Coordinates of N, CA and C in Angstrom, one line a residue:
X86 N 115.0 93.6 175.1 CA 116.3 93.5 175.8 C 116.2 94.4 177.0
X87 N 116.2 93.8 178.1 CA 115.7 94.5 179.4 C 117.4 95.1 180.4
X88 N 118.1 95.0 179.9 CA 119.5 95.2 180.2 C 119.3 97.1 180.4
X89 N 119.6 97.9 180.9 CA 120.3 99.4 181.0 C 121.5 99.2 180.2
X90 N 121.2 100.6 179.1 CA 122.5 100.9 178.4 C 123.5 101.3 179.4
X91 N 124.5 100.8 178.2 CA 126.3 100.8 178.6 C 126.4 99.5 179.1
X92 N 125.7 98.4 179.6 CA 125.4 97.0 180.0 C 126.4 96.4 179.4
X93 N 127.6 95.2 179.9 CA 128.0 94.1 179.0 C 126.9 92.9 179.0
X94 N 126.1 92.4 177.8 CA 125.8 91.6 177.7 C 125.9 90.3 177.3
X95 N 125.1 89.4 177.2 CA 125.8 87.7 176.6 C 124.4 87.3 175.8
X96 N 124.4 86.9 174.9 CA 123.7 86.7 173.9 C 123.5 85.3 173.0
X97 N 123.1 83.9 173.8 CA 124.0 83.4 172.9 C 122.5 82.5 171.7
X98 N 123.2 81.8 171.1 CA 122.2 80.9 170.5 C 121.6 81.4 169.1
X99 N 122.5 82.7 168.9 CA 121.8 83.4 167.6 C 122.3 83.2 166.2
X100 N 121.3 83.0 165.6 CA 121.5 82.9 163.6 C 121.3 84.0 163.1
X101 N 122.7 83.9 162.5 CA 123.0 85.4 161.8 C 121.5 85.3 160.5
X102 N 120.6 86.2 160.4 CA 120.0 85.9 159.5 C 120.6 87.5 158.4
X103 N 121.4 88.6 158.5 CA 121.0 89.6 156.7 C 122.9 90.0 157.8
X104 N 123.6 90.3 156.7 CA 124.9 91.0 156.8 C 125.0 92.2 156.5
X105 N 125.5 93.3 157.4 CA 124.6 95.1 157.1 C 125.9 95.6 157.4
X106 N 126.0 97.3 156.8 CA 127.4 97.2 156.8 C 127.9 97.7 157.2
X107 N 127.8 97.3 158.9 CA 129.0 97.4 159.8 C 128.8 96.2 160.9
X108 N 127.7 95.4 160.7 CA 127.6 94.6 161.6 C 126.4 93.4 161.1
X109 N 125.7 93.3 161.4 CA 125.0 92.0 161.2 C 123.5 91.8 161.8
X110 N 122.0 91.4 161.6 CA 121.0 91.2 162.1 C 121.1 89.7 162.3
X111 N 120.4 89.0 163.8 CA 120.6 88.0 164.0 C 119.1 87.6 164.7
X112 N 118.7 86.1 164.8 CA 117.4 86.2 165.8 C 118.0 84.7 166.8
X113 N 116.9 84.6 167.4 CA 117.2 83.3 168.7 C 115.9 82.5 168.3
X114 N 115.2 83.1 167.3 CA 114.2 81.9 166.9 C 112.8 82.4 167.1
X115 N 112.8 83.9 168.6 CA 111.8 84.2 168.5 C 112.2 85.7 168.4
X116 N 113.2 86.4 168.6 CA 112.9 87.8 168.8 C 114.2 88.0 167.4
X117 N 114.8 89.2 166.8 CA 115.4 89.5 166.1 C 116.2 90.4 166.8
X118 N 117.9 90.4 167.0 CA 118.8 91.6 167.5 C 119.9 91.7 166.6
X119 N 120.0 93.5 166.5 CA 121.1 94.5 165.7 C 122.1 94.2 166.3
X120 N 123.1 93.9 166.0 CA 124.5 94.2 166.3 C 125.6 94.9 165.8
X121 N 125.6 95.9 165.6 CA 126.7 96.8 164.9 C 128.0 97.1 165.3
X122 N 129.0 97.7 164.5 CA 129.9 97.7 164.7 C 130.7 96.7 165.4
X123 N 131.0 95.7 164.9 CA 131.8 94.4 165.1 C 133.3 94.3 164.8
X124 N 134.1 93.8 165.5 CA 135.3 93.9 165.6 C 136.2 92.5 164.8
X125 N 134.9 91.9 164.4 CA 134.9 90.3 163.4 C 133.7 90.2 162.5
X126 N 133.8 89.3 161.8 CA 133.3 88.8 160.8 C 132.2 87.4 161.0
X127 N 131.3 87.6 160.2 CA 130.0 86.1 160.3 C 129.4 86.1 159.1
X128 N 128.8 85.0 158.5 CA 128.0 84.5 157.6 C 127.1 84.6 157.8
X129 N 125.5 84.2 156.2 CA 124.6 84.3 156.7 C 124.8 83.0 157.1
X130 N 123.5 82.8 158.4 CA 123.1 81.1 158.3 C 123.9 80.9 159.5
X131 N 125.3 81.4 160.1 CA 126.2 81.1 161.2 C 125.2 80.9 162.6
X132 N 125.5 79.8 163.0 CA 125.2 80.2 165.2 C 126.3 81.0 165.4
X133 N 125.9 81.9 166.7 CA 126.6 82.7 167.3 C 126.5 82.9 168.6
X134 N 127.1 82.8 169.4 CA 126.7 83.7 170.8 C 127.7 85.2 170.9
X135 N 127.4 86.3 171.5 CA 127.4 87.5 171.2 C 127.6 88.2 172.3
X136 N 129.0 88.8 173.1 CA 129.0 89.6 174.2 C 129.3 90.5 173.7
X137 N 128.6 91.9 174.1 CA 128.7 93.1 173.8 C 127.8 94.2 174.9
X138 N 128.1 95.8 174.3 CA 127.3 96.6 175.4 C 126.0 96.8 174.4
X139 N 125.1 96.6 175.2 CA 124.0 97.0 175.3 C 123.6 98.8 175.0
X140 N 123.0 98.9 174.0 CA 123.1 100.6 173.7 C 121.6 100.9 173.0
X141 N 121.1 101.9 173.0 CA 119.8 102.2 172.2 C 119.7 103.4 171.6
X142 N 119.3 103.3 170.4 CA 119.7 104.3 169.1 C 118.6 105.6 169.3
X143 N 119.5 106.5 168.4 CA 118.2 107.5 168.0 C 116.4 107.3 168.0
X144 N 116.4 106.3 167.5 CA 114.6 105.8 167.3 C 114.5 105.2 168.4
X145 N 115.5 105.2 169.5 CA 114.4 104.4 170.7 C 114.8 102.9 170.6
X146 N 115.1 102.1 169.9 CA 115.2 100.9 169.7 C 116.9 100.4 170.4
X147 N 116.6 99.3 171.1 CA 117.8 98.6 171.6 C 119.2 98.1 170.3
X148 N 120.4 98.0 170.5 CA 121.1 97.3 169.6 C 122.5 96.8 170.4
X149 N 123.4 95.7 169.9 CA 124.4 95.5 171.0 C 125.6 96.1 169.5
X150 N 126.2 96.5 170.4 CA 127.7 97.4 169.6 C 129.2 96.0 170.1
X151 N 130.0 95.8 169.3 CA 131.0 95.8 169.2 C 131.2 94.3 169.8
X152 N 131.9 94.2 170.9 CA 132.0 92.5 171.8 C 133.2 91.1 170.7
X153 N 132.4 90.4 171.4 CA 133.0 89.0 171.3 C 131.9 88.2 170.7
X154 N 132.6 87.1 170.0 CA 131.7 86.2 168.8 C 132.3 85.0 169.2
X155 N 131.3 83.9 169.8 CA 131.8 82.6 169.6 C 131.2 81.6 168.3
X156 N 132.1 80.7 168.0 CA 131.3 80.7 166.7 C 130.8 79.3 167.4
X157 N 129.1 78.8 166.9 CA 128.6 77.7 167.3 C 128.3 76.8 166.1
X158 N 128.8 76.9 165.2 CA 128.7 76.1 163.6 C 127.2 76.7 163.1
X159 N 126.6 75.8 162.4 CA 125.6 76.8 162.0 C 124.2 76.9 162.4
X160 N 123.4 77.5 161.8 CA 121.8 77.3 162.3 C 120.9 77.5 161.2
X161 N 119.8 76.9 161.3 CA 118.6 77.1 160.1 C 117.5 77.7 160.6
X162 N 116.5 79.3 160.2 CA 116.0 79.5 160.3 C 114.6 80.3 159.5
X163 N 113.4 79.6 160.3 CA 112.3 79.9 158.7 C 111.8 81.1 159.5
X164 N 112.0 82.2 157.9 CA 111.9 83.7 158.0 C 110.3 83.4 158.3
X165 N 110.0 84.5 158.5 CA 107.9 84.9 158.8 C 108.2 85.5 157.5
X166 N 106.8 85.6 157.2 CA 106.3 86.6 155.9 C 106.8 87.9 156.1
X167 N 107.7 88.8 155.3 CA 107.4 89.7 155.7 C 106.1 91.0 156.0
X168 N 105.8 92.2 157.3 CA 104.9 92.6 156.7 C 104.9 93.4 155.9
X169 N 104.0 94.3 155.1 CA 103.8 95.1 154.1 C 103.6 96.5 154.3
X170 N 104.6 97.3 154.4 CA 104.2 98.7 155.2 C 104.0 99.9 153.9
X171 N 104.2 99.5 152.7 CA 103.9 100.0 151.7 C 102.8 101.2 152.0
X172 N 101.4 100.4 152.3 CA 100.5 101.6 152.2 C 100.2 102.1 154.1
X173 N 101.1 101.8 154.7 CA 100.9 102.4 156.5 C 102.2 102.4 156.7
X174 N 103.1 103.5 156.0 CA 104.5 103.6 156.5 C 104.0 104.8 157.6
X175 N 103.4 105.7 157.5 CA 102.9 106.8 158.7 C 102.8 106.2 159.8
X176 N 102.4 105.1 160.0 CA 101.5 104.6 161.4 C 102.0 102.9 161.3
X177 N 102.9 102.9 161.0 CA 103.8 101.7 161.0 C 103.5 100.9 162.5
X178 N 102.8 99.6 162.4 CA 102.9 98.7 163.7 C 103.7 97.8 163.5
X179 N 105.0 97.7 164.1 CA 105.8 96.5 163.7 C 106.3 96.2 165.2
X180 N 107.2 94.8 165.3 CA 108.1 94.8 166.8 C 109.6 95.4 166.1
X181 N 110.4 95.9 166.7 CA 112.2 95.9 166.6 C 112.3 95.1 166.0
X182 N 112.9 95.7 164.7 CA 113.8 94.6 164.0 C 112.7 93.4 163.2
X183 N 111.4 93.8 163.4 CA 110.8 93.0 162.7 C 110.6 93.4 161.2
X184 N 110.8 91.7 160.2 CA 111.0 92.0 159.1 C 109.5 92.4 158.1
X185 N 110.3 93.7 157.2 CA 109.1 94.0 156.6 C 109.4 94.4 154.9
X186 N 108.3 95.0 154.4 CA 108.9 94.9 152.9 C 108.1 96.7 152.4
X187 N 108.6 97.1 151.4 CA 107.4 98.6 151.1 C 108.6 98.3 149.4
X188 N 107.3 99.2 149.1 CA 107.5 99.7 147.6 C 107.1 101.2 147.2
X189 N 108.6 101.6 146.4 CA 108.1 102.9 146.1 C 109.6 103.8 145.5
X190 N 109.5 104.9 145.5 CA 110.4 105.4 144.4 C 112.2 106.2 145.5
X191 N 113.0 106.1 145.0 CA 114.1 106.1 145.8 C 115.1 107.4 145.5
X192 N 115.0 108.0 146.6 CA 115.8 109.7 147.0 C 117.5 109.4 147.3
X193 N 118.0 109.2 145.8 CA 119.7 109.1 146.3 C 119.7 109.9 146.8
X194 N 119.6 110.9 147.3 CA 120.4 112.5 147.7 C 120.2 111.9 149.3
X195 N 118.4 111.7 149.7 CA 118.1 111.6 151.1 C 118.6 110.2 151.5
X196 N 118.6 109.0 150.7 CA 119.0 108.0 150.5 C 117.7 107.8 151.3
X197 N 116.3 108.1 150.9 CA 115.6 107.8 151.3 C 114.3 106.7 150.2
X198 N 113.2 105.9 150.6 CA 112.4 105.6 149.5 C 110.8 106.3 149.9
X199 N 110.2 107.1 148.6 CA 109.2 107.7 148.9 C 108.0 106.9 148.1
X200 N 106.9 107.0 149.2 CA 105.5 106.7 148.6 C 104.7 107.5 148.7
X201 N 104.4 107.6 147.4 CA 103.1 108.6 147.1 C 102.0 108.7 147.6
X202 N 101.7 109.5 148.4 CA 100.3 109.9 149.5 C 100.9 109.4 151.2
X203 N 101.9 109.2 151.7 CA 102.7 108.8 152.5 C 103.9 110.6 153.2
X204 N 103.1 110.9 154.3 CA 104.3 112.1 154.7 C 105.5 111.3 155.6
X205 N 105.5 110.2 156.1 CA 107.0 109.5 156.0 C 108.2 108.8 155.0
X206 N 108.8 108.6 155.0 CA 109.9 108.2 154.2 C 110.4 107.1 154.6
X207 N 111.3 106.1 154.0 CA 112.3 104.5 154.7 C 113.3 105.6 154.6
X208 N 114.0 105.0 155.4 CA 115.7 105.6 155.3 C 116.7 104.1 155.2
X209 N 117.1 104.3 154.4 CA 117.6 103.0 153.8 C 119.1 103.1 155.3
X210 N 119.2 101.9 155.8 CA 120.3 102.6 157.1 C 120.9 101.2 156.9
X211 N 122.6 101.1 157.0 CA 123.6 100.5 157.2 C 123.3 99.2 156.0
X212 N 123.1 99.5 155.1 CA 123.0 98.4 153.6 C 124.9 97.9 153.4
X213 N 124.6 96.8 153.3 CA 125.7 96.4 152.8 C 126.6 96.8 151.6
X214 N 126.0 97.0 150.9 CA 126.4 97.7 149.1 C 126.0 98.8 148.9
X215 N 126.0 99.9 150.0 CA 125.7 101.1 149.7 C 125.9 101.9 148.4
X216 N 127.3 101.5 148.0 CA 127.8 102.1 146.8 C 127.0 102.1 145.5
X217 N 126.4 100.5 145.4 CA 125.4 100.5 144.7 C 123.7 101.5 144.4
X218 N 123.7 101.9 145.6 CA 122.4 102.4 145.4 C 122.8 103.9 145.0
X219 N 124.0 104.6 144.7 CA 123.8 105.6 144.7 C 123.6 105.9 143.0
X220 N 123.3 104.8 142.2 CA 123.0 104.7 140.8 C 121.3 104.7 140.6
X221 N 120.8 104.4 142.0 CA 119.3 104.2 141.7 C 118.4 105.2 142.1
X222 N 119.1 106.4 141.9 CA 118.2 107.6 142.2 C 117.1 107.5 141.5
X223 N 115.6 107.8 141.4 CA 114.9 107.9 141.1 C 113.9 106.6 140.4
X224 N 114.6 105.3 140.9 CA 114.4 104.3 140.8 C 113.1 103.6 141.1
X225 N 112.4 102.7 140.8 CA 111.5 101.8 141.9 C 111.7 100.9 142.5
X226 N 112.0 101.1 143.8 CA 112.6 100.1 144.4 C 111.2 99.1 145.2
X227 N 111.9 97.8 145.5 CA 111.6 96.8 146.6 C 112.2 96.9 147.7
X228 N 111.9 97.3 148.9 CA 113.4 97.3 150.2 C 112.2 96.3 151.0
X229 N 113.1 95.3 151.3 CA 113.1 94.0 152.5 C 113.6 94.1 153.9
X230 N 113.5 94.1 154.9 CA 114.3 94.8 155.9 C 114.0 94.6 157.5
X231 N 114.5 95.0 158.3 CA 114.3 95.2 159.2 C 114.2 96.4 159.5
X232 N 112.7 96.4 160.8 CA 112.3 98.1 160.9 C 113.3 98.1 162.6
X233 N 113.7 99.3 162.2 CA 114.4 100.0 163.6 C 114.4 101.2 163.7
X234 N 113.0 101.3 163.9 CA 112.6 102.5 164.7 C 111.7 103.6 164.0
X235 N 111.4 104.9 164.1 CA 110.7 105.6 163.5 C 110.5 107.1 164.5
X236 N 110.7 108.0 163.5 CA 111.0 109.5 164.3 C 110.7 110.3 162.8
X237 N 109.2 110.5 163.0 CA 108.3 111.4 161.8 C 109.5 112.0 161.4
X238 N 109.7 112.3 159.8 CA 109.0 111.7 159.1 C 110.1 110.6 158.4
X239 N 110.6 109.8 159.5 CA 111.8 108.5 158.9 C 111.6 107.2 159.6
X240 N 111.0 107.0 158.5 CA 111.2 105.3 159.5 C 112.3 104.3 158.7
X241 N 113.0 103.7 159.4 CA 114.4 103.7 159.6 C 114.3 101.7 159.4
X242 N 115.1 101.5 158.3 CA 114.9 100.0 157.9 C 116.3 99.9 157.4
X243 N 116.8 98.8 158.0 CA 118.1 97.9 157.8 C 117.7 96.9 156.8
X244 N 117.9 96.8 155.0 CA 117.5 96.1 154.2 C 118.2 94.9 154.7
X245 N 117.7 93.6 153.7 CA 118.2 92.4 153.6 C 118.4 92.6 152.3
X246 N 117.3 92.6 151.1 CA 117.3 92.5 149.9 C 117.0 93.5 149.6
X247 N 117.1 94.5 148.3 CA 116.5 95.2 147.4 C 116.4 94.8 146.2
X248 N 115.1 95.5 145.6 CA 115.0 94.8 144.0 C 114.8 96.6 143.9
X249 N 115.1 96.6 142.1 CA 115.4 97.5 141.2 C 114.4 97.5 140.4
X250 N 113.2 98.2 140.1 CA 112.6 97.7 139.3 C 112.7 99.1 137.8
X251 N 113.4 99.3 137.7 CA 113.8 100.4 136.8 C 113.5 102.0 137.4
X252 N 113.5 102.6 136.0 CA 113.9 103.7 136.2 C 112.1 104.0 137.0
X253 N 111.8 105.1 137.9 CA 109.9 105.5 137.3 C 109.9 106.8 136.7
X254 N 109.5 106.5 135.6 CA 108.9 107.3 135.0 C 108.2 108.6 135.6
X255 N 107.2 108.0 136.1 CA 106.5 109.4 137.1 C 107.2 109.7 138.5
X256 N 107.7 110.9 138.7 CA 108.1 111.2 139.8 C 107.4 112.1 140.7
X257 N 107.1 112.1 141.2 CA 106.1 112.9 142.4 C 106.9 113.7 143.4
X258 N 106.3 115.1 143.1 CA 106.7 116.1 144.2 C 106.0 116.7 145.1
X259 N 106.2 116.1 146.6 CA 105.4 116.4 147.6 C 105.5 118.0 148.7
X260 N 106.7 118.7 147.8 CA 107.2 119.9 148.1 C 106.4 121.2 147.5
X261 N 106.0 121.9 148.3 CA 105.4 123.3 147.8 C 106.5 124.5 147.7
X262 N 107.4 124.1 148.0 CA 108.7 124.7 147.8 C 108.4 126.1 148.7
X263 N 107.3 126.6 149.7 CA 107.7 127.6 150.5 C 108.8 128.0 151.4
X264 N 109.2 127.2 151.4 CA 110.7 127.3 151.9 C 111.6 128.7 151.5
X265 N 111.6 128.4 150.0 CA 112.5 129.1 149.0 C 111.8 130.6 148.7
X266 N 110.7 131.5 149.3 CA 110.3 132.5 149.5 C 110.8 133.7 149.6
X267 N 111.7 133.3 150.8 CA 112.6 134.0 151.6 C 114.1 134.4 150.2
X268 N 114.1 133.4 149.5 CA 115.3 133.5 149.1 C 114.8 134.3 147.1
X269 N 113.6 133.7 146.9 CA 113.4 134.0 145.4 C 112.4 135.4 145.3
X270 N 112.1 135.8 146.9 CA 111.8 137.5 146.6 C 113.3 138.0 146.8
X271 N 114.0 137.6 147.6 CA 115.3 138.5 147.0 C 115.9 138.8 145.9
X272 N 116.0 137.6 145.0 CA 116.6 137.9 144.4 C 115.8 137.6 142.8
X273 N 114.3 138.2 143.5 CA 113.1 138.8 142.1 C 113.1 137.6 140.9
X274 N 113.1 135.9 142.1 CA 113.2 135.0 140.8 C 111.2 135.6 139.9
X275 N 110.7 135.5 140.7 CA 109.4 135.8 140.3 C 109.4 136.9 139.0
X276 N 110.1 138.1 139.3 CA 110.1 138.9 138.2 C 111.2 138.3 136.8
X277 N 112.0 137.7 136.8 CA 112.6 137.2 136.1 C 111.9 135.8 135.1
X278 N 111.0 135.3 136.2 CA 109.9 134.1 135.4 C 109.2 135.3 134.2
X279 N 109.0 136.1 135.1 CA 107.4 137.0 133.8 C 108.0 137.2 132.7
X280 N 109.6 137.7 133.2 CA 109.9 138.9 131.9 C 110.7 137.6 131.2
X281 N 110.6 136.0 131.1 CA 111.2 135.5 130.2 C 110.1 134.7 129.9
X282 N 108.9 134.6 130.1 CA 107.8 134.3 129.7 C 107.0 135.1 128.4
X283 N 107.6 136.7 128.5 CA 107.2 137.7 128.0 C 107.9 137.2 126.4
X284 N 109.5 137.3 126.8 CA 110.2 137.4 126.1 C 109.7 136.1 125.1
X285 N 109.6 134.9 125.3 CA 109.1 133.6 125.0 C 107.6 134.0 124.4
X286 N 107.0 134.7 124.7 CA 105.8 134.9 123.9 C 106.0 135.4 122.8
X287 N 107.0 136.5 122.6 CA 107.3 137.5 121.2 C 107.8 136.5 120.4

């Protein structure tokens, strides 16, 4: 999108392909564009043309906010494979918005999904049934998506699908917890571990 933000743009010929929740991913057959925050409503499957401003997010990536929707009845479009970012979520090579897939275990708190031997994270962003996911803490998820963007250690995907694949069992902690130093020599957690360790041995 070669437009300068704050831009009114015109957009037209686009199939809504995943509904996200505030707005909608769409493509023209070759490239894929975010549109957020919409002032109407679309289907999947719908043609559209799309005036709106032209804006680019935190991660660098283009998106159009808000505008006008004409509706063009519908359109049919065959998705690509997605790619598999599973084991190269660090060093992620994708285009905007291009669709991808990863697997791995799911941070209700960060609303994030972690893979084990991976120092980046998915950040699950603008899902349509958010409410749902906040039952799948510690889950194994599938997230299908569009990638938009990446700023160590988040790379940032607008799901289409999720799958649930239960609870995991093994959870993995990639935290050495030095952080909490500062706070557990104050208040002598360390001496309080021994002398109930002590206590537990008698």
């Amino acid at each position: 999108m070669e437009a300068d933000d704050e831009t009114i743009v015109k957009i037209p010929g686009l199939t809504v392909l995943t509904i996200t929740g505030t707005g909608f991913v769409a493509t023209d057959g070759n490239v894929n564009v975010y549109i957020k925050d919409i002032p109407f409503t679309v289907t999947e499957g719908q043609k559209v043309t799309i005036v709106g401003e032209k804006l680019t997010s935190d991660m660098k990536v283009p998106y159009i906010e808000g505008g006008k929707m004409t509706d063009e009845g519908t359109g049919s479009v065959t998705q690509k494979q997605p790619l598999d970012v599973t084991e190269s979520l660090d060093k992620v090579k994708a285009d905007n918005y291009q669709l991808v897939t990863l697997t791995g275990t799911y941070d209700a708190i960060m609303k994030c999904v972690g893979i084990r031997g991976m120092a980046n994270s998915a950040y699950i962003y603008d899902y349509k049934d958010v409410d749902a996911l906040e039952e799948l803490g510690g889950h194994k998820l599938t997230v299908t998506g569009y990638y938009a963007g990446t700023a160590n250690p988040v790379v940032r995907i607008i799901p289409s699908e999720i799958i649930d694949h239960g609870y995991n069992e093994t959870v993995y902690f990639f935290d050495d917890f030095e952080w909490m130093d500062p706070w557990t020599s104050l208040i002598g957690v360390h001496d309080w571990v021994e002398e109930s360790d002590k206590v537990a041995a008698e």
